[in-house]
Amino acid sequence: MSNSPDHEPGQPRQGWVLKAGEWILIEDPVMNRPEDEVTAAIKAAGYSSWTGAGHEYLTPLKLTVWSRPGEPSFLFDLEGPEHSEWVYAATLPDALVLLNQLAPTLQALVITDQIAQAEPKTMSVLADVLDKLHDRRRDKNGLIHGG
């Protein structure tokens, strides 16, 4: 699978769809619509917001998943700081496979971003969470034991 499929002028735009574990190209149900605004085209194609992760301008990658009754039933919109890509999943099982593949990356990016934006007054809370995760404890002098 490559990045966005090439588009020949005068031809319908193509989109990637995960269907039963295989990536296939189909006529893109959103990009071939007459609406100028992307969100309007997504909604006009019958999609409504289903789930997502990340917040615009707060994480390096944002995921919005849209759903509709007909195939492809799910639209995965991945937005980075400078570029956006989307792919489709034909059915709910395909969407769950895709979410499972994306989850570690999204989780790591969100956690890294939260740590980077932590303020001094919240650092002790972050340290407590990390100590708990690693089964460590600190004595009254702040020295780490266990883990």
CSV table of C-alpha atoms in Angstrom, one decimal:
chain,number,residue,atom,x,y,z
A,1,MET,CA,0.0,0.0,0.0
A,2,SER,CA,1.4,3.4,-0.9
A,3,ASN,CA,0.3,6.8,0.3
A,4,SER,CA,-2.6,8.6,-1.3
A,5,PRO,CA,-3.4,7.1,-4.7
A,6,ASP,CA,-2.4,9.2,-7.7
A,7,HIS,CA,-5.3,11.1,-9.3
A,8,GLU,CA,-5.6,11.3,-13.1
A,9,PRO,CA,-7.5,14.4,-14.2
A,10,GLY,CA,-11.1,13.6,-15.3
A,11,GLN,CA,-11.0,10.3,-13.4
A,12,PRO,CA,-12.7,9.6,-10.0
A,13,ARG,CA,-10.5,9.8,-7.0
A,14,GLN,CA,-9.5,6.5,-5.4
A,15,GLY,CA,-9.3,5.7,-1.7
A,16,TRP,CA,-7.8,2.8,0.3
A,17,VAL,CA,-10.2,0.4,2.1
A,18,LEU,CA,-9.3,-2.3,4.5
A,19,LYS,CA,-11.6,-5.2,3.8
A,20,ALA,CA,-11.2,-8.7,5.3
A,21,GLY,CA,-7.5,-8.0,5.9
A,22,GLU,CA,-6.8,-6.8,2.4
A,23,TRP,CA,-6.1,-3.3,1.2
A,24,ILE,CA,-8.0,-2.5,-1.9
A,25,LEU,CA,-8.7,0.7,-4.0
A,26,ILE,CA,-12.2,1.9,-4.5
A,27,GLU,CA,-13.8,5.1,-5.8
A,28,ASP,CA,-13.5,7.5,-2.8
A,29,PRO,CA,-17.0,8.1,-1.5
A,30,VAL,CA,-16.0,11.5,0.0
A,31,MET,CA,-13.5,13.0,-2.4
A,32,ASN,CA,-15.7,12.6,-5.4
A,33,ARG,CA,-18.5,14.7,-3.9
A,34,PRO,CA,-19.4,18.2,-5.0
A,35,GLU,CA,-19.1,19.8,-1.6
A,36,ASP,CA,-16.1,22.2,-1.3
A,37,GLU,CA,-15.6,21.8,2.5
A,38,VAL,CA,-14.3,18.4,3.7
A,39,THR,CA,-16.5,18.0,6.7
A,40,ALA,CA,-19.6,18.8,4.6
A,41,ALA,CA,-18.5,16.2,2.1
A,42,ILE,CA,-18.0,13.6,4.8
A,43,LYS,CA,-21.5,14.3,6.2
A,44,ALA,CA,-23.1,14.4,2.8
A,45,ALA,CA,-21.6,10.9,2.1
A,46,GLY,CA,-23.6,9.7,5.1
A,47,TYR,CA,-20.8,9.6,7.7
A,48,SER,CA,-21.2,10.8,11.3
A,49,SER,CA,-18.6,11.1,14.0
A,50,TRP,CA,-18.0,7.7,15.7
A,51,THR,CA,-14.8,8.0,17.8
A,52,GLY,CA,-11.4,9.7,17.9
A,53,ALA,CA,-8.2,10.4,19.8
A,54,GLY,CA,-6.0,13.4,20.2
A,55,HIS,CA,-6.9,17.1,20.1
A,56,GLU,CA,-6.0,19.5,17.3
A,57,TYR,CA,-2.8,21.5,18.2
A,58,LEU,CA,-2.3,19.5,21.4
A,59,THR,CA,-1.0,16.2,20.0
A,60,PRO,CA,1.2,15.4,17.0
A,61,LEU,CA,-1.4,13.1,15.5
A,62,LYS,CA,-5.2,13.3,15.7
A,63,LEU,CA,-7.5,10.5,14.7
A,64,THR,CA,-11.2,11.0,13.9
A,65,VAL,CA,-13.3,7.9,12.9
A,66,TRP,CA,-16.5,8.5,11.1
A,67,SER,CA,-19.2,5.8,10.5
A,68,ARG,CA,-22.2,5.1,8.3
A,69,PRO,CA,-24.5,2.1,7.6
A,70,GLY,CA,-23.1,1.2,4.1
A,71,GLU,CA,-19.7,0.1,3.0
A,72,PRO,CA,-17.2,1.4,3.4
A,73,SER,CA,-18.7,1.8,6.8
A,74,PHE,CA,-15.8,3.6,8.5
A,75,LEU,CA,-13.6,6.6,7.5
A,76,PHE,CA,-10.3,7.0,9.4
A,77,ASP,CA,-9.0,10.6,9.2
A,78,LEU,CA,-5.4,10.9,10.5
A,79,GLU,CA,-4.3,14.5,10.9
A,80,GLY,CA,-0.7,15.6,11.5
A,81,PRO,CA,0.6,19.1,11.9
A,82,GLU,CA,1.2,19.6,8.2
A,83,HIS,CA,-0.6,16.8,6.4
A,84,SER,CA,-3.8,14.7,6.6
A,85,GLU,CA,-4.5,11.2,5.2
A,86,TRP,CA,-7.5,9.0,5.4
A,87,VAL,CA,-8.4,5.4,4.7
A,88,TYR,CA,-11.6,3.4,5.0
A,89,ALA,CA,-12.6,0.2,6.7
A,90,ALA,CA,-15.3,-1.8,5.1
A,91,THR,CA,-17.0,-3.3,8.2
A,92,LEU,CA,-16.8,-3.0,12.0
A,93,PRO,CA,-14.3,-6.0,12.2
A,94,ASP,CA,-12.1,-4.1,9.8
A,95,ALA,CA,-12.4,-0.9,11.8
A,96,LEU,CA,-11.4,-2.8,15.0
A,97,VAL,CA,-8.3,-4.2,13.3
A,98,LEU,CA,-7.3,-0.7,12.1
A,99,LEU,CA,-7.9,0.8,15.6
A,100,ASN,CA,-5.9,-2.0,17.1
A,101,GLN,CA,-3.0,-1.2,14.7
A,102,LEU,CA,-3.1,2.5,15.4
A,103,ALA,CA,-3.7,2.3,19.2
A,104,PRO,CA,0.0,2.0,20.3
A,105,THR,CA,1.1,4.9,18.2
A,106,LEU,CA,-1.7,7.2,19.2
A,107,GLN,CA,-1.3,6.2,22.9
A,108,ALA,CA,2.5,6.9,22.8
A,109,LEU,CA,2.0,10.3,21.1
A,110,VAL,CA,-0.7,11.4,23.5
A,111,ILE,CA,1.4,10.4,26.6
A,112,THR,CA,4.6,11.9,25.2
A,113,ASP,CA,2.7,15.1,24.5
A,114,GLN,CA,1.2,15.2,27.9
A,115,ILE,CA,4.6,14.7,29.6
A,116,ALA,CA,6.1,17.5,27.4
A,117,GLN,CA,3.3,19.9,28.4
A,118,ALA,CA,3.4,19.0,32.1
A,119,GLU,CA,3.8,22.0,34.4
A,120,PRO,CA,6.1,21.9,37.5
A,121,LYS,CA,3.1,21.7,39.9
A,122,THR,CA,1.8,18.5,38.1
A,123,MET,CA,5.2,16.8,37.8
A,124,SER,CA,4.8,15.2,41.2
A,125,VAL,CA,1.5,13.7,40.2
A,126,LEU,CA,3.1,12.3,37.0
A,127,ALA,CA,6.0,10.9,39.1
A,128,ASP,CA,3.5,9.2,41.4
A,129,VAL,CA,1.7,7.6,38.4
A,130,LEU,CA,4.9,6.3,36.9
A,131,ASP,CA,6.0,5.0,40.3
A,132,LYS,CA,2.7,3.1,40.7
A,133,LEU,CA,3.0,1.7,37.2
A,134,HIS,CA,6.5,0.4,37.9
A,135,ASP,CA,5.7,-0.8,41.4
A,136,ARG,CA,8.1,1.6,43.0
A,137,ARG,CA,7.8,3.6,46.2
A,138,ARG,CA,9.6,6.6,47.5
A,139,ASP,CA,10.8,7.1,51.1
A,140,LYS,CA,10.4,10.5,52.9
A,141,ASN,CA,13.7,11.7,51.3
A,142,GLY,CA,12.4,11.0,47.8
A,143,LEU,CA,14.6,8.0,47.2
A,144,ILE,CA,13.1,5.2,45.0
A,145,HIS,CA,12.7,1.7,46.3
A,146,GLY,CA,11.4,-1.3,44.3
A,147,GLY,CA,10.7,-1.5,40.6
